[in-house]
GROMACS .gro file of C-alpha atoms in nm:
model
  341
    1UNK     CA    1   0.000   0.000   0.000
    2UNK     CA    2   0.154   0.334  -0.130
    3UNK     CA    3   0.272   0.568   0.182
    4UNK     CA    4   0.012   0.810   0.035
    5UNK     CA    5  -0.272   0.640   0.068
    6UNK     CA    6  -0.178   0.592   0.470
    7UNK     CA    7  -0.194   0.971   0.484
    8UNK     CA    8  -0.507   1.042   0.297
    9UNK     CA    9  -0.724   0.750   0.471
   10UNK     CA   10  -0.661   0.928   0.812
   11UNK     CA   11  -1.008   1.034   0.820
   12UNK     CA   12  -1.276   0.888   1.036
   13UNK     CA   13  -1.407   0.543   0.920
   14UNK     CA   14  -1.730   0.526   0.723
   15UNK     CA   15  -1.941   0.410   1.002
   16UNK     CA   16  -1.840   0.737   1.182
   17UNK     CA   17  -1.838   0.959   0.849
   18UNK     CA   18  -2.201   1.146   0.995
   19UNK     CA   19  -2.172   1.156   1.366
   20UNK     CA   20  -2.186   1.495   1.536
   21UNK     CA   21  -2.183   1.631   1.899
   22UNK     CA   22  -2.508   1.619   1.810
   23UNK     CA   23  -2.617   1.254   1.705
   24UNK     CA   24  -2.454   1.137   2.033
   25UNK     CA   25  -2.712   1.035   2.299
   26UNK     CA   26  -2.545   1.076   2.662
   27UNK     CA   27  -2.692   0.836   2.893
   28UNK     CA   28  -2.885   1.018   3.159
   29UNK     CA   29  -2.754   0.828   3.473
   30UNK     CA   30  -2.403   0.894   3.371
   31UNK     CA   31  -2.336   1.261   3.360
   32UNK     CA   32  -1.978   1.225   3.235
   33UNK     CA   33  -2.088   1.160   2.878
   34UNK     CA   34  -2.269   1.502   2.878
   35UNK     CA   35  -1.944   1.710   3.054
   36UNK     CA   36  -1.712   1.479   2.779
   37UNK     CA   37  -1.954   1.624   2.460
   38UNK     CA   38  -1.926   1.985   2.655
   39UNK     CA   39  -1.518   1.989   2.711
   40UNK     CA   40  -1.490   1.854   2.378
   41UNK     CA   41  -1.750   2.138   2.198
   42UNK     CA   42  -1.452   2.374   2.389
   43UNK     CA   43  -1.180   2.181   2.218
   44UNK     CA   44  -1.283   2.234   1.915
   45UNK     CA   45  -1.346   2.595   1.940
   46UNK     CA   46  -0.995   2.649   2.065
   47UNK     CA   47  -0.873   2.464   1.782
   48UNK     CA   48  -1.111   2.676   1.536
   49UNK     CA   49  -1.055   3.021   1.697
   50UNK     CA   50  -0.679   2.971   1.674
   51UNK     CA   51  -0.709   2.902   1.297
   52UNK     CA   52  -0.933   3.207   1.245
   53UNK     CA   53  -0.677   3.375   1.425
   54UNK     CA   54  -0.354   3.281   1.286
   55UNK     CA   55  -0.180   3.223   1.583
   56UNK     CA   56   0.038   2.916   1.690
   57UNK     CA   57  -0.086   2.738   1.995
   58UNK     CA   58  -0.240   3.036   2.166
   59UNK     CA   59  -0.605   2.904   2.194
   60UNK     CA   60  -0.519   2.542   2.290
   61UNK     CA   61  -0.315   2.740   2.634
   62UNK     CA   62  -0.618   2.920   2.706
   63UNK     CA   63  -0.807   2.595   2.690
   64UNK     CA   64  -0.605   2.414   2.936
   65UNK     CA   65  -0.500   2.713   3.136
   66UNK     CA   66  -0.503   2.624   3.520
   67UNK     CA   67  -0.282   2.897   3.745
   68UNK     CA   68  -0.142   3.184   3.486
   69UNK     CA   69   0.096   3.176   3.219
   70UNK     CA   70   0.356   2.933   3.354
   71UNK     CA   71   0.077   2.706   3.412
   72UNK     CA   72  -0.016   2.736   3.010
   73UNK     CA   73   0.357   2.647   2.884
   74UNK     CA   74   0.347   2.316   3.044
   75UNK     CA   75  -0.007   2.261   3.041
   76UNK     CA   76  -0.126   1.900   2.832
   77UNK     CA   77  -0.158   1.952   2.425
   78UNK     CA   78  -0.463   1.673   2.408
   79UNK     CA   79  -0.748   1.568   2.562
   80UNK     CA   80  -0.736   1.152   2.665
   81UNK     CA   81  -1.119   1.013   2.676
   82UNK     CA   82  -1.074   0.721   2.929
   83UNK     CA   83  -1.353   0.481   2.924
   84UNK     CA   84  -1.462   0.122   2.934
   85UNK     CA   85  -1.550  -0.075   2.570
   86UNK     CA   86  -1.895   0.062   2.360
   87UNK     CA   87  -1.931   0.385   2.587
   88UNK     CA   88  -1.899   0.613   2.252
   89UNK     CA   89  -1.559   0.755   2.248
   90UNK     CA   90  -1.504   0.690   1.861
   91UNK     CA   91  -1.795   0.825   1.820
   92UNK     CA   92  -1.680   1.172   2.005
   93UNK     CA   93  -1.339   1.150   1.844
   94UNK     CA   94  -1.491   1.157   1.488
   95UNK     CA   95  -1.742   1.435   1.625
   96UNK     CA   96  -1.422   1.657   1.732
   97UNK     CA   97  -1.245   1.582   1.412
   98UNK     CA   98  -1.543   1.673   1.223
   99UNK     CA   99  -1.643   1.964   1.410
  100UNK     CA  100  -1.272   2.130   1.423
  101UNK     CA  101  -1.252   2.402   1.141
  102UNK     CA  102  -0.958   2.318   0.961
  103UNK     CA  103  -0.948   2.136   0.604
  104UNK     CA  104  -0.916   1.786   0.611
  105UNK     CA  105  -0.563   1.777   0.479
  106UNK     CA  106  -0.475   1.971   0.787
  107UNK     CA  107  -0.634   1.719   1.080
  108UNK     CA  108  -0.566   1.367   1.057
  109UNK     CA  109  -0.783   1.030   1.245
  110UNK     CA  110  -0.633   0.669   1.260
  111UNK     CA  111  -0.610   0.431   1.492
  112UNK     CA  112  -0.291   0.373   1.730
  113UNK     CA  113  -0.148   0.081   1.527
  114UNK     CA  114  -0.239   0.279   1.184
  115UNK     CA  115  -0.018   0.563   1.350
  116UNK     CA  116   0.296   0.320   1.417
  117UNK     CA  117   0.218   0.158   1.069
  118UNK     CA  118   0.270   0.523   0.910
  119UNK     CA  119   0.586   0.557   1.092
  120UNK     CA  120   0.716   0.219   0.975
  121UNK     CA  121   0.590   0.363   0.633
  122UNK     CA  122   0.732   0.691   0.604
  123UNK     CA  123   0.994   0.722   0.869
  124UNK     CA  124   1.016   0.902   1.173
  125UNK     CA  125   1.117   1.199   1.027
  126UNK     CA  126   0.906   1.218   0.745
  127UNK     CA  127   0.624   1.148   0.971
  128UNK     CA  128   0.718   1.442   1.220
  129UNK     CA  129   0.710   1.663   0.885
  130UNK     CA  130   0.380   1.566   0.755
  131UNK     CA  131   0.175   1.629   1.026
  132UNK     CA  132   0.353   1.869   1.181
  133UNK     CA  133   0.109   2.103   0.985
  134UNK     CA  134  -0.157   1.959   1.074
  135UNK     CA  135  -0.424   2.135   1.345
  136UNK     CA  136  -0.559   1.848   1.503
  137UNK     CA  137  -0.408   1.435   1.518
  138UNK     CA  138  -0.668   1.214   1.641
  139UNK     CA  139  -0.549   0.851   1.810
  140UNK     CA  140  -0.814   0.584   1.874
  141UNK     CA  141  -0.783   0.294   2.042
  142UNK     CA  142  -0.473   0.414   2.204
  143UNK     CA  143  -0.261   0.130   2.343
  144UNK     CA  144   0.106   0.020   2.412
  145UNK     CA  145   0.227  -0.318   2.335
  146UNK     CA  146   0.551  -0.281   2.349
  147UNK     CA  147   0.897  -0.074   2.462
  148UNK     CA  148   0.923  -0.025   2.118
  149UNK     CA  149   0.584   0.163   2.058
  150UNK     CA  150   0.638   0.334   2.391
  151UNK     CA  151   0.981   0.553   2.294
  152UNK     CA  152   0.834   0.571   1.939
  153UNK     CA  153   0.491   0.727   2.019
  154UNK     CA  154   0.664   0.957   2.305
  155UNK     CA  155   0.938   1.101   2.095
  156UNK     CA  156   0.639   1.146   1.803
  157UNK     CA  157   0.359   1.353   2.020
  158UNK     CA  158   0.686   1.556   2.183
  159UNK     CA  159   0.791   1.670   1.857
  160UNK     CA  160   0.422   1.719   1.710
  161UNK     CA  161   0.347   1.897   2.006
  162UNK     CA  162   0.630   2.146   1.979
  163UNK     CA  163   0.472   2.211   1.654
  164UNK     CA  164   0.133   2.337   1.760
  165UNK     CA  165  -0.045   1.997   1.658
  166UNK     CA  166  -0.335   1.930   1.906
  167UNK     CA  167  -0.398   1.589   2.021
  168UNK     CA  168  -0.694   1.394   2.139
  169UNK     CA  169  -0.714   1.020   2.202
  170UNK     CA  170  -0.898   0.719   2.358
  171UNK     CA  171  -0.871   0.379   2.523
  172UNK     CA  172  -0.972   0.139   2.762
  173UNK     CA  173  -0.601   0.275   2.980
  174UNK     CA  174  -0.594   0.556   3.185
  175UNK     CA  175  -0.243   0.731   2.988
  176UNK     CA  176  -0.037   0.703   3.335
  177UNK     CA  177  -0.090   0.318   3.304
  178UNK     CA  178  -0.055   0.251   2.937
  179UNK     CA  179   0.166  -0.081   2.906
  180UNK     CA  180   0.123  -0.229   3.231
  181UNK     CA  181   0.085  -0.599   3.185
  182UNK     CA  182   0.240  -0.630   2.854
  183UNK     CA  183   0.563  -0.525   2.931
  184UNK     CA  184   0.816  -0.414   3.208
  185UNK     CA  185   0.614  -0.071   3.211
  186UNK     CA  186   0.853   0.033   3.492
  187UNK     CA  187   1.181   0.010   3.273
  188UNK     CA  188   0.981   0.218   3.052
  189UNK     CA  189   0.832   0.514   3.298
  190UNK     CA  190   0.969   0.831   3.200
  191UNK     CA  191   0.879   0.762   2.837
  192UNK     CA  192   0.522   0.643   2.981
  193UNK     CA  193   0.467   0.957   3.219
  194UNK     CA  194   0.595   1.176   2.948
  195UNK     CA  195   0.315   1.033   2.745
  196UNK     CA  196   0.078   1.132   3.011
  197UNK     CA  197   0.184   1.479   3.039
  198UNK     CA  198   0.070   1.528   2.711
  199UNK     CA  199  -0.290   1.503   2.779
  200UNK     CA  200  -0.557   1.579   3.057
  201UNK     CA  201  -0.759   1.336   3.090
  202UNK     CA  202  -1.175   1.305   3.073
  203UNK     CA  203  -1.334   0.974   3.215
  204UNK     CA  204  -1.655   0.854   3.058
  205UNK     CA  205  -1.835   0.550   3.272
  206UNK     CA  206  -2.116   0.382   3.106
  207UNK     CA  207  -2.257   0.062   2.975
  208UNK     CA  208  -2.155  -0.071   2.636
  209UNK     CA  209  -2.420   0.096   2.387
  210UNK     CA  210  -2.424  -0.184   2.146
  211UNK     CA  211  -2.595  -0.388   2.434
  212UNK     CA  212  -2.731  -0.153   2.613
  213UNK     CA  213  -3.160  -0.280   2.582
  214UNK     CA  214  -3.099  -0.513   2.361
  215UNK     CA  215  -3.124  -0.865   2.346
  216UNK     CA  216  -2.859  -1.156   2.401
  217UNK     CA  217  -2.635  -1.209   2.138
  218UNK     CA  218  -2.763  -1.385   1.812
  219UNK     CA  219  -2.718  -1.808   1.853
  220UNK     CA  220  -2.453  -1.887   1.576
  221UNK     CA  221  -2.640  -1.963   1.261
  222UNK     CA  222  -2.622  -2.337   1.100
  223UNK     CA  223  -2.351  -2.370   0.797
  224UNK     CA  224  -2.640  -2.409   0.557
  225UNK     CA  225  -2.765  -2.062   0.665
  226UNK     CA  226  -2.397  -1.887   0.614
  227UNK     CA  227  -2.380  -2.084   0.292
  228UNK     CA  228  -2.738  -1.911   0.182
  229UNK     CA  229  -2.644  -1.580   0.298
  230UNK     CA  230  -2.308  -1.594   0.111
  231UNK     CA  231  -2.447  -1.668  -0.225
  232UNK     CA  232  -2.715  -1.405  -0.226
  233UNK     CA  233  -2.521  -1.103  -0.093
  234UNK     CA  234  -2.377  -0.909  -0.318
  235UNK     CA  235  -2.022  -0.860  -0.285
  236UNK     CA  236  -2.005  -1.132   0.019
  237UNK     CA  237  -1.675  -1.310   0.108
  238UNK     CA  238  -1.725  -1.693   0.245
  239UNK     CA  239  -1.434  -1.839   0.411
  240UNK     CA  240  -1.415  -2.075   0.716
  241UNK     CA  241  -1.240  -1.961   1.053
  242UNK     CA  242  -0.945  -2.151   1.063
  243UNK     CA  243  -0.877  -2.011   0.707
  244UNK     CA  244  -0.900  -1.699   0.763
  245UNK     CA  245  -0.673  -1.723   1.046
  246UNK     CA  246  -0.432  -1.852   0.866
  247UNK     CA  247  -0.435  -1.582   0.593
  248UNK     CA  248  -0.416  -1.314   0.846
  249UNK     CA  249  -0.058  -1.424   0.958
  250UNK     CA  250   0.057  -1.378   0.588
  251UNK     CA  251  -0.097  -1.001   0.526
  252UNK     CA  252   0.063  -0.709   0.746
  253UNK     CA  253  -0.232  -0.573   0.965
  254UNK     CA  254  -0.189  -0.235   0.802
  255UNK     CA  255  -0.372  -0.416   0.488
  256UNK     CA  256  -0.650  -0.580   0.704
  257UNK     CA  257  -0.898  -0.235   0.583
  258UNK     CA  258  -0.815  -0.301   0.247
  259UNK     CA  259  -0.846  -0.652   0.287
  260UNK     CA  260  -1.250  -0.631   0.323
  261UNK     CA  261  -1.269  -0.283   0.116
  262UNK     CA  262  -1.564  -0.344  -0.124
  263UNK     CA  263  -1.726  -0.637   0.069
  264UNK     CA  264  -2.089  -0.644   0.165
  265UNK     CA  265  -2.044  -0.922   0.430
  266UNK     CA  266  -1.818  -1.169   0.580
  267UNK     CA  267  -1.942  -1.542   0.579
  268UNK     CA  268  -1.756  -1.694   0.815
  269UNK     CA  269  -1.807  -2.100   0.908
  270UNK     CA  270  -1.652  -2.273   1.173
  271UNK     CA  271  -1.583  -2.027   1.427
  272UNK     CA  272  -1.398  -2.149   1.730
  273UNK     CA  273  -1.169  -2.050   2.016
  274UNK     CA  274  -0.861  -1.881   1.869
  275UNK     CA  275  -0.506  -2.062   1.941
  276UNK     CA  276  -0.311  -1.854   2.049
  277UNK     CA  277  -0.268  -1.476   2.119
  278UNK     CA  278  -0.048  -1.342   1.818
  279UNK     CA  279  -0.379  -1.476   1.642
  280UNK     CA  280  -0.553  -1.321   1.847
  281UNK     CA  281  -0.439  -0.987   1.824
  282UNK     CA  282  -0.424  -1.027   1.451
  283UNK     CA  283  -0.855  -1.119   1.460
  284UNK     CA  284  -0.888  -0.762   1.711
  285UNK     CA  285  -0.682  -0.590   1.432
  286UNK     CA  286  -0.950  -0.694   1.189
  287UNK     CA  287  -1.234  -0.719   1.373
  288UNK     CA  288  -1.194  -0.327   1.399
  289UNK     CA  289  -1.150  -0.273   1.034
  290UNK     CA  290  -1.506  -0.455   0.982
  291UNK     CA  291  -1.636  -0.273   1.259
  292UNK     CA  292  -1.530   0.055   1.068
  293UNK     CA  293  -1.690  -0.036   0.757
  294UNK     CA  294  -2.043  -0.207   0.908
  295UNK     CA  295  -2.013  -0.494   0.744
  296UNK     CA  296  -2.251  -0.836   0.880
  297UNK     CA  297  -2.094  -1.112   0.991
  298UNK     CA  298  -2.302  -1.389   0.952
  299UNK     CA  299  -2.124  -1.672   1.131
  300UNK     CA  300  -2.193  -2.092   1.201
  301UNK     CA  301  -2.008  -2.246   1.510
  302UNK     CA  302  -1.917  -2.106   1.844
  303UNK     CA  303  -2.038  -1.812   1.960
  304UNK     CA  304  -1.825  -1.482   1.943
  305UNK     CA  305  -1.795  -1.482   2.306
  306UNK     CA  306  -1.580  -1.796   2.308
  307UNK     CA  307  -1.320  -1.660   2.061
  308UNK     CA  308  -1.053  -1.603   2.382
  309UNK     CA  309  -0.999  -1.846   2.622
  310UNK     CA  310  -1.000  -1.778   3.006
  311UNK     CA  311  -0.602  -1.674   2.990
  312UNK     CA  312  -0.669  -1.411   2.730
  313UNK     CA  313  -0.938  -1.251   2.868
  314UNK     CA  314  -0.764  -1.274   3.187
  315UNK     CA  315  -0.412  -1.083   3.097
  316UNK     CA  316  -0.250  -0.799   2.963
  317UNK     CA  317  -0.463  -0.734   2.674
  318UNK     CA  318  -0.844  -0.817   2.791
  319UNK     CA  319  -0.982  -0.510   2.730
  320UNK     CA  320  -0.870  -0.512   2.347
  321UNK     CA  321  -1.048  -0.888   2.332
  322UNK     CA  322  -1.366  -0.755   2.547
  323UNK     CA  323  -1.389  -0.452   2.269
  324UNK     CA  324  -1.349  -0.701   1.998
  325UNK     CA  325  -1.609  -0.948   2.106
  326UNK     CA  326  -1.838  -0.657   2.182
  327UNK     CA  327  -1.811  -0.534   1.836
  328UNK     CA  328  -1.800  -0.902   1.645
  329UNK     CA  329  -2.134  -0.964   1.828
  330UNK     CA  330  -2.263  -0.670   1.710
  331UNK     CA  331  -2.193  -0.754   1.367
  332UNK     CA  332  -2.312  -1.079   1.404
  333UNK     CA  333  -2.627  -0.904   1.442
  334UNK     CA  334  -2.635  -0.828   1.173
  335UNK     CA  335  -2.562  -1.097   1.011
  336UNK     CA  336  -2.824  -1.273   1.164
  337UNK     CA  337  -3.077  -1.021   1.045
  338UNK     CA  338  -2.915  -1.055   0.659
  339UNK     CA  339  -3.019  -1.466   0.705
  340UNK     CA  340  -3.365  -1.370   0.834
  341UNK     CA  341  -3.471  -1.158   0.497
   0.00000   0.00000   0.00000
């Protein structure tokens, strides 16, 4: 994939290409979803106003001003939205990006490991240049899985930062934690707390909105029923699990979005616990990318909820499974729904 086409597809996925501040719907009995939409509304109008006026980062200092102008020149660049799985932080991330008055060549959304994958793509430095005119870099699904990413992503934001770039993230981490239970976060804590210094951070509690009132998830459908579905979609991939699996080790997860790019829904038959957790990481890489586009996922064998054994869902990296099963069930939905027409 051409270097490119990395920059211009860091824009919010399709799914999210018409949310607003507006289409999200705060839960009532958790009033930090209502103060996240408000300090977010200010964001953006920092971000704006300093565009209208010209300046550097003038109105992102007056944003996070607390205790003069001392205070200002070390106060955070970014704003972190901390928050369990399916509590709508994408879904405010894309609002900010959209609602930030700047062109879209100037503001930039990916994901954390599309981030490190432009690095890897471009270079460090050539990285630092291109969006180092940007207004506004938006990070979802922030996470740290290794040293390596930890002393990358540090030395990036420090450098953007000194360039006026704003930043605003989200994950399931609180930023002062990021790592722990990967790696030996401690060998790593000056790169971690600088990290953290970059942002102040807004907590959202709630319950995962793609379950919230609704009912259990969908009972896998029979292989006949995937086998239907498959041949009367348009545009509808059919593989089984373990196939798919195995093709994901072979294609760099950078690809995985253009991988299903064109597809109107998955077929999948044969679903069952995943081996082992490089695989596993690999099926949360692309069970995002599906996420992104909407695509159905109608599905024979085990349930989505059985994907990661006891271990998984147990260590370092349970709250990236959790998110994916949340969203594969979802999907499967969906799917369901496709075999019921």
């Amino acid at each position: 994939m051409p270097a490119e086409r990395l920059v211009a597809e860091m824009v919010p996925p399709p799914r999210f290409d018409g949310v607003r501040f507006g289409t999200y719907v705060p839960d009532p009995a958790r009033p930090s979803q209502s103060e996240a939409v408000e300090a977010l509304r200010s964001f953006s109008r920092s971000i704006s106003g300093e565009r209208r006026a010209g300046g550097g980062a003038g109105g992102l200092k007056r944003w996070f001003r607390r205790g003069g102008a001392a205070a200002a020149d070390s106060a955070p660049r970014g704003v972190y939205l901390d928050g369990g799985y399916g509590v709508g932080k994408t879904h405010l991330l894309a609002s900010l990006w959209h609602a930030t008055d700047a062109p879209p060549e100037r503001k930039a959304f990916g994901t954390f490991v599309e981030l490190t994958n432009l690095v890897g793509a471009l270079g460090f430095q050539q990285t630092v240049a291109t969006l180092g005119g940007h207004r506004l870099l938006c990070i979802d699904e922030f996470e740290l899985d290794d040293p390596g990413d930890t002393v990358l992503v540090s030395s990036l934001l420090r450098r953007l930062v000194e360039q006026g770039v704003a930043l605003a993230a989200t994950s399931n981490t609180l930023p002062g934690r990021l790592g722990e239970g990967r790696f030996a976060a401690a060998d790593f804590l000056r790169e971690i707390q600088g990290l953290s210094a970059h942002f102040r951070t807004l907590r959202i509690d709630g319950e995962d909105y793609r379950h919230r009132g609704l009912p259990a998830a969908p009972a896998p459908l029979t292989q006949d029923e995937v086998l239907r579905v498959a041949h009367r979609t348009p545009g509808a991939s059919l593989d089984t699990f373990p196939e798919l699996l195995s093709h994901l080790a072979a294609v760099h997860p950078s690809r995985y979005g253009a991988l299903v790019d064109g597809l109107g829904a998955v077929c999948l038959t044969g679903v069952g616990p995943v081996p082992d957790q490089s695989t596993a990481l690999r099926l949360v890489v692309l069970a995002d990318r599906l996420y992104d586009r909407e695509l159905p996922v109608p599905a024979s064998g085990a349930p989505f909820d059985e994907l990661f054994g006891q271990e998984m869902l147990e260590g370092g990296y349970r709250k990236k499974y959790f998110r994916a099963i949340s969203r594969l069930t979802s999907l499967a939905r969906d799917g369901a729904r496709l075999a019921g027409d």
